[in-house]
């Protein structure tokens, strides 16, 4: 069964303290790995899509990388406004499915 | 893009009542998805439309749940005979073919 596991569940950083979030996956035929940001009471906001091992994407202080078994979301010099839940999701299988399978997320708190 | 719009934002109802939610996707997005999210969990896939055709349904979508997208634009999700376990955030997403899914801010359902 396709599965996505995120760690840690929660992370508290000081402003400017860089760190990484992990997303490990077990799927049959990865078609894409997605990172979303979710603020309280809001829907997930799309950040990145990664398709193949070795691929990297960057946006401001965020950088996403992908290997054959996991993805990392690196946060460089975070600011309090980066505080949110970060969700990882995969799209898998060679059939017609387009559903996303999500992990449970990492709750990031950045303190000033 | 004006974003995915969901209505209502909050719904409180008594157990056993029927409820209906509406989703207006981003214009020109041919694909529309429904997910359900409970506290501390990632979104779980419910169903998916391409234009007006419902192409995939999760086992989570019991007989009490029905979704429609009659003209390939907006969609409705109806829950009949609501139960306590139906309390959740119901999220709608839309996309173009083979493009990332963009989410609305959801409808929060509370069952009394």
Short mmCIF file of C-alpha atoms in Angstrom, two decimals:
data_model
loop_
_atom_site.label_atom_id
_atom_site.label_comp_id
_atom_site.label_asym_id
_atom_site.label_seq_id
_atom_site.Cartn_x
_atom_site.Cartn_y
_atom_site.Cartn_z
CA UNK A 1 0.00 0.00 0.00
CA UNK A 2 1.24 3.48 -0.89
CA UNK A 3 2.41 5.37 2.18
CA UNK A 4 3.88 8.76 3.07
CA UNK A 5 5.59 9.46 6.41
CA UNK A 6 6.70 12.90 7.55
CA UNK A 7 9.12 13.75 10.33
CA UNK A 8 9.38 15.38 12.72
CA UNK A 9 5.72 15.85 13.69
CA UNK A 10 6.58 19.25 15.12
CA UNK A 11 9.62 21.51 14.96
CA UNK A 12 10.41 24.69 16.83
CA UNK A 13 13.15 26.94 15.45
CA UNK A 14 14.61 30.28 16.36
CA UNK A 15 14.47 32.91 13.65
CA UNK A 16 17.47 32.38 11.38
CA UNK A 17 18.04 28.76 12.50
CA UNK A 18 18.09 26.61 9.35
CA UNK A 19 16.71 23.07 9.35
CA UNK A 20 15.15 20.35 7.18
CA UNK A 21 11.84 18.51 7.12
CA UNK A 22 11.70 14.91 5.92
CA UNK A 23 9.15 13.08 3.79
CA UNK A 24 9.74 9.37 3.17
CA UNK A 25 7.50 7.46 0.80
CA UNK A 26 6.72 3.90 -0.23
CA UNK A 27 4.78 3.87 -3.48
CA UNK A 28 4.39 1.77 -6.59
CA UNK A 29 5.50 4.02 -9.40
CA UNK A 30 6.05 7.59 -8.27
CA UNK A 31 4.54 10.10 -10.69
CA UNK A 32 5.18 13.20 -8.63
CA UNK A 33 5.94 14.42 -5.12
CA UNK A 34 4.32 17.63 -3.91
CA UNK A 35 4.97 20.00 -1.03
CA UNK A 36 2.20 22.20 0.35
CA UNK A 37 2.03 24.76 3.14
CA UNK A 38 -1.10 24.96 5.29
CA UNK A 39 -1.97 27.79 7.66
CA UNK A 40 -4.57 27.28 10.43
CA UNK A 41 -8.12 27.31 9.06
CA UNK A 42 -6.92 27.47 5.46
CA UNK A 43 -6.52 25.03 2.62
CA UNK A 44 -3.10 23.71 1.54
CA UNK A 45 -1.09 26.14 -0.59
CA UNK A 46 1.01 24.60 -3.37
CA UNK A 47 4.77 25.04 -3.07
CA UNK A 48 6.69 22.55 -5.26
CA UNK A 49 6.42 19.51 -7.50
CA UNK A 50 9.34 17.08 -7.92
CA UNK A 51 9.27 14.30 -10.48
CA UNK A 52 12.57 12.42 -10.43
CA UNK A 53 15.44 11.61 -8.08
CA UNK A 54 18.05 14.34 -8.02
CA UNK A 55 15.59 17.09 -8.83
CA UNK A 56 15.66 20.29 -6.75
CA UNK A 57 13.31 23.29 -6.60
CA UNK A 58 13.76 26.58 -4.74
CA UNK A 59 11.47 29.39 -3.66
CA UNK A 60 12.69 32.15 -1.38
CA UNK A 61 13.94 30.46 1.82
CA UNK A 62 12.65 27.00 0.84
CA UNK A 63 14.41 24.31 -1.15
CA UNK A 64 12.96 20.90 -1.93
CA UNK A 65 15.01 17.88 -2.96
CA UNK A 66 14.07 14.35 -3.99
CA UNK A 67 15.75 10.93 -3.78
CA UNK A 68 14.35 7.52 -4.64
CA UNK A 69 13.01 7.05 -1.11
CA UNK A 70 12.51 10.48 0.41
CA UNK A 71 12.24 14.21 -0.04
CA UNK A 72 13.60 17.01 2.08
CA UNK A 73 12.28 20.53 2.52
CA UNK A 74 15.19 22.71 3.58
CA UNK A 75 14.37 26.00 5.29
CA UNK A 76 17.21 28.52 5.28
CA UNK A 77 17.23 31.36 7.82
CA UNK A 78 13.50 31.01 8.60
CA UNK A 79 11.32 33.91 9.65
CA UNK A 80 8.25 33.84 11.94
CA UNK A 81 6.00 34.09 8.85
CA UNK A 82 7.29 30.66 7.77
CA UNK A 83 5.39 29.14 10.69
CA UNK A 84 2.81 26.71 9.29
CA UNK A 85 2.14 23.02 8.74
CA UNK A 86 4.10 21.63 5.79
CA UNK A 87 2.45 18.74 3.99
CA UNK A 88 4.06 16.26 1.62
CA UNK A 89 1.98 14.31 -0.90
CA UNK A 90 2.62 11.79 -3.66
CA UNK A 91 0.85 10.89 -6.84
CA UNK A 92 1.53 7.26 -7.68
CA UNK A 93 0.54 4.33 -9.86
CA UNK A 94 0.51 3.87 -13.58
CA UNK A 95 -3.26 3.87 -13.95
CA UNK A 96 -5.67 6.74 -14.30
CA UNK A 97 -5.57 7.77 -10.64
CA UNK A 98 -4.85 11.41 -9.99
CA UNK A 99 -5.36 11.40 -6.25
CA UNK A 100 -2.78 12.76 -3.87
CA UNK A 101 -1.71 10.67 -0.89
CA UNK A 102 -0.71 12.98 1.96
CA UNK A 103 1.47 12.57 5.00
CA UNK A 104 0.33 13.92 8.36
CA UNK A 105 2.50 17.03 8.07
CA UNK A 106 5.19 18.81 10.08
CA UNK A 107 4.05 21.70 12.26
CA UNK A 108 6.78 24.35 12.11
CA UNK A 109 6.97 27.18 14.63
CA UNK A 110 9.59 29.89 14.12
CA UNK A 111 10.16 32.11 17.12
CA UNK A 112 11.51 35.68 16.80
CA UNK B 1 -6.70 33.24 -11.07
CA UNK B 2 -9.33 33.98 -8.46
CA UNK B 3 -8.64 30.75 -6.60
CA UNK B 4 -10.85 27.83 -5.63
CA UNK B 5 -13.97 29.02 -3.79
CA UNK B 6 -15.93 26.89 -1.31
CA UNK B 7 -19.26 27.63 0.30
CA UNK B 8 -20.19 27.65 3.11
CA UNK B 9 -17.02 28.05 5.14
CA UNK B 10 -18.63 26.58 8.20
CA UNK B 11 -21.65 24.30 8.62
CA UNK B 12 -23.15 23.16 11.91
CA UNK B 13 -25.90 20.57 11.72
CA UNK B 14 -27.64 17.97 13.81
CA UNK B 15 -26.92 14.29 13.39
CA UNK B 16 -29.16 12.74 10.79
CA UNK B 17 -29.58 15.89 8.71
CA UNK B 18 -28.45 16.23 5.09
CA UNK B 19 -25.83 18.80 4.09
CA UNK B 20 -24.55 20.06 0.75
CA UNK B 21 -21.31 21.88 0.00
CA UNK B 22 -20.38 23.79 -3.13
CA UNK B 23 -17.02 24.22 -4.84
CA UNK B 24 -16.20 26.66 -7.64
CA UNK B 25 -12.85 25.71 -9.22
CA UNK B 26 -10.33 27.98 -10.86
CA UNK B 27 -11.70 28.85 -14.27
CA UNK B 28 -10.38 26.67 -17.12
CA UNK B 29 -9.38 23.90 -14.70
CA UNK B 30 -10.88 20.72 -16.10
CA UNK B 31 -10.14 18.56 -13.05
CA UNK B 32 -11.83 18.85 -9.67
CA UNK B 33 -11.13 16.88 -6.49
CA UNK B 34 -12.74 16.49 -3.07
CA UNK B 35 -10.72 15.62 0.05
CA UNK B 36 -11.55 15.32 3.74
CA UNK B 37 -9.20 16.42 6.51
CA UNK B 38 -9.49 15.76 10.25
CA UNK B 39 -7.46 17.42 12.97
CA UNK B 40 -3.79 16.50 12.90
CA UNK B 41 -4.09 14.51 9.68
CA UNK B 42 -3.33 15.18 6.06
CA UNK B 43 -6.16 15.45 3.53
CA UNK B 44 -7.70 12.14 2.40
CA UNK B 45 -8.93 11.73 -1.15
CA UNK B 46 -12.68 11.29 -1.67
CA UNK B 47 -13.43 11.68 -5.37
CA UNK B 48 -12.26 13.20 -8.66
CA UNK B 49 -13.91 14.65 -11.76
CA UNK B 50 -12.54 15.32 -15.19
CA UNK B 51 -14.96 17.81 -16.70
CA UNK B 52 -18.39 16.41 -15.76
CA UNK B 53 -17.30 12.77 -15.48
CA UNK B 54 -16.66 11.29 -12.04
CA UNK B 55 -13.64 9.10 -12.74
CA UNK B 56 -12.54 7.91 -9.31
CA UNK B 57 -14.10 7.39 -5.90
CA UNK B 58 -12.43 6.39 -2.64
CA UNK B 59 -13.66 3.58 -0.44
CA UNK B 60 -14.10 6.38 2.12
CA UNK B 61 -17.01 7.65 0.04
CA UNK B 62 -19.86 5.65 1.54
CA UNK B 63 -23.35 5.42 0.05
CA UNK B 64 -24.33 8.47 2.10
CA UNK B 65 -21.94 10.64 0.10
CA UNK B 66 -22.62 11.84 -3.43
CA UNK B 67 -20.80 14.32 -5.59
CA UNK B 68 -21.77 15.96 -8.85
CA UNK B 69 -20.25 18.30 -11.39
CA UNK B 70 -23.18 18.70 -13.80
CA UNK B 71 -21.74 21.13 -16.33
CA UNK B 72 -18.07 20.56 -15.77
CA UNK B 73 -17.74 23.78 -13.78
CA UNK B 74 -18.83 23.94 -10.11
CA UNK B 75 -19.30 20.81 -8.01
CA UNK B 76 -21.46 19.83 -5.05
CA UNK B 77 -20.80 17.28 -2.33
CA UNK B 78 -23.82 16.02 -0.43
CA UNK B 79 -23.79 14.00 2.77
CA UNK B 80 -27.05 12.33 3.71
CA UNK B 81 -28.01 11.27 7.25
CA UNK B 82 -24.92 12.84 8.79
CA UNK B 83 -23.06 11.02 11.57
CA UNK B 84 -20.66 12.24 14.26
CA UNK B 85 -17.76 10.77 12.31
CA UNK B 86 -18.50 13.04 9.37
CA UNK B 87 -17.19 16.05 11.31
CA UNK B 88 -14.17 17.25 9.35
CA UNK B 89 -12.86 19.88 6.96
CA UNK B 90 -14.01 19.17 3.41
CA UNK B 91 -11.52 20.50 0.88
CA UNK B 92 -11.95 21.01 -2.83
CA UNK B 93 -9.05 21.29 -5.29
CA UNK B 94 -8.81 21.89 -9.01
CA UNK B 95 -6.15 21.56 -11.67
CA UNK B 96 -5.43 21.50 -15.36
CA UNK B 97 -4.45 18.13 -16.81
CA UNK B 98 -1.12 16.94 -15.31
CA UNK B 99 -0.71 20.17 -13.34
CA UNK B 100 -0.55 20.63 -9.54
CA UNK B 101 -3.78 20.70 -7.57
CA UNK B 102 -4.79 24.02 -6.00
CA UNK B 103 -6.98 23.92 -2.92
CA UNK B 104 -9.77 26.06 -1.56
CA UNK B 105 -10.04 26.97 2.12
CA UNK B 106 -12.56 24.24 2.79
CA UNK B 107 -15.91 23.82 4.51
CA UNK B 108 -15.70 22.91 8.18
CA UNK B 109 -18.54 20.58 9.13
CA UNK B 110 -19.55 20.13 12.76
CA UNK B 111 -22.16 17.54 13.74
CA UNK B 112 -24.03 18.16 16.98
#
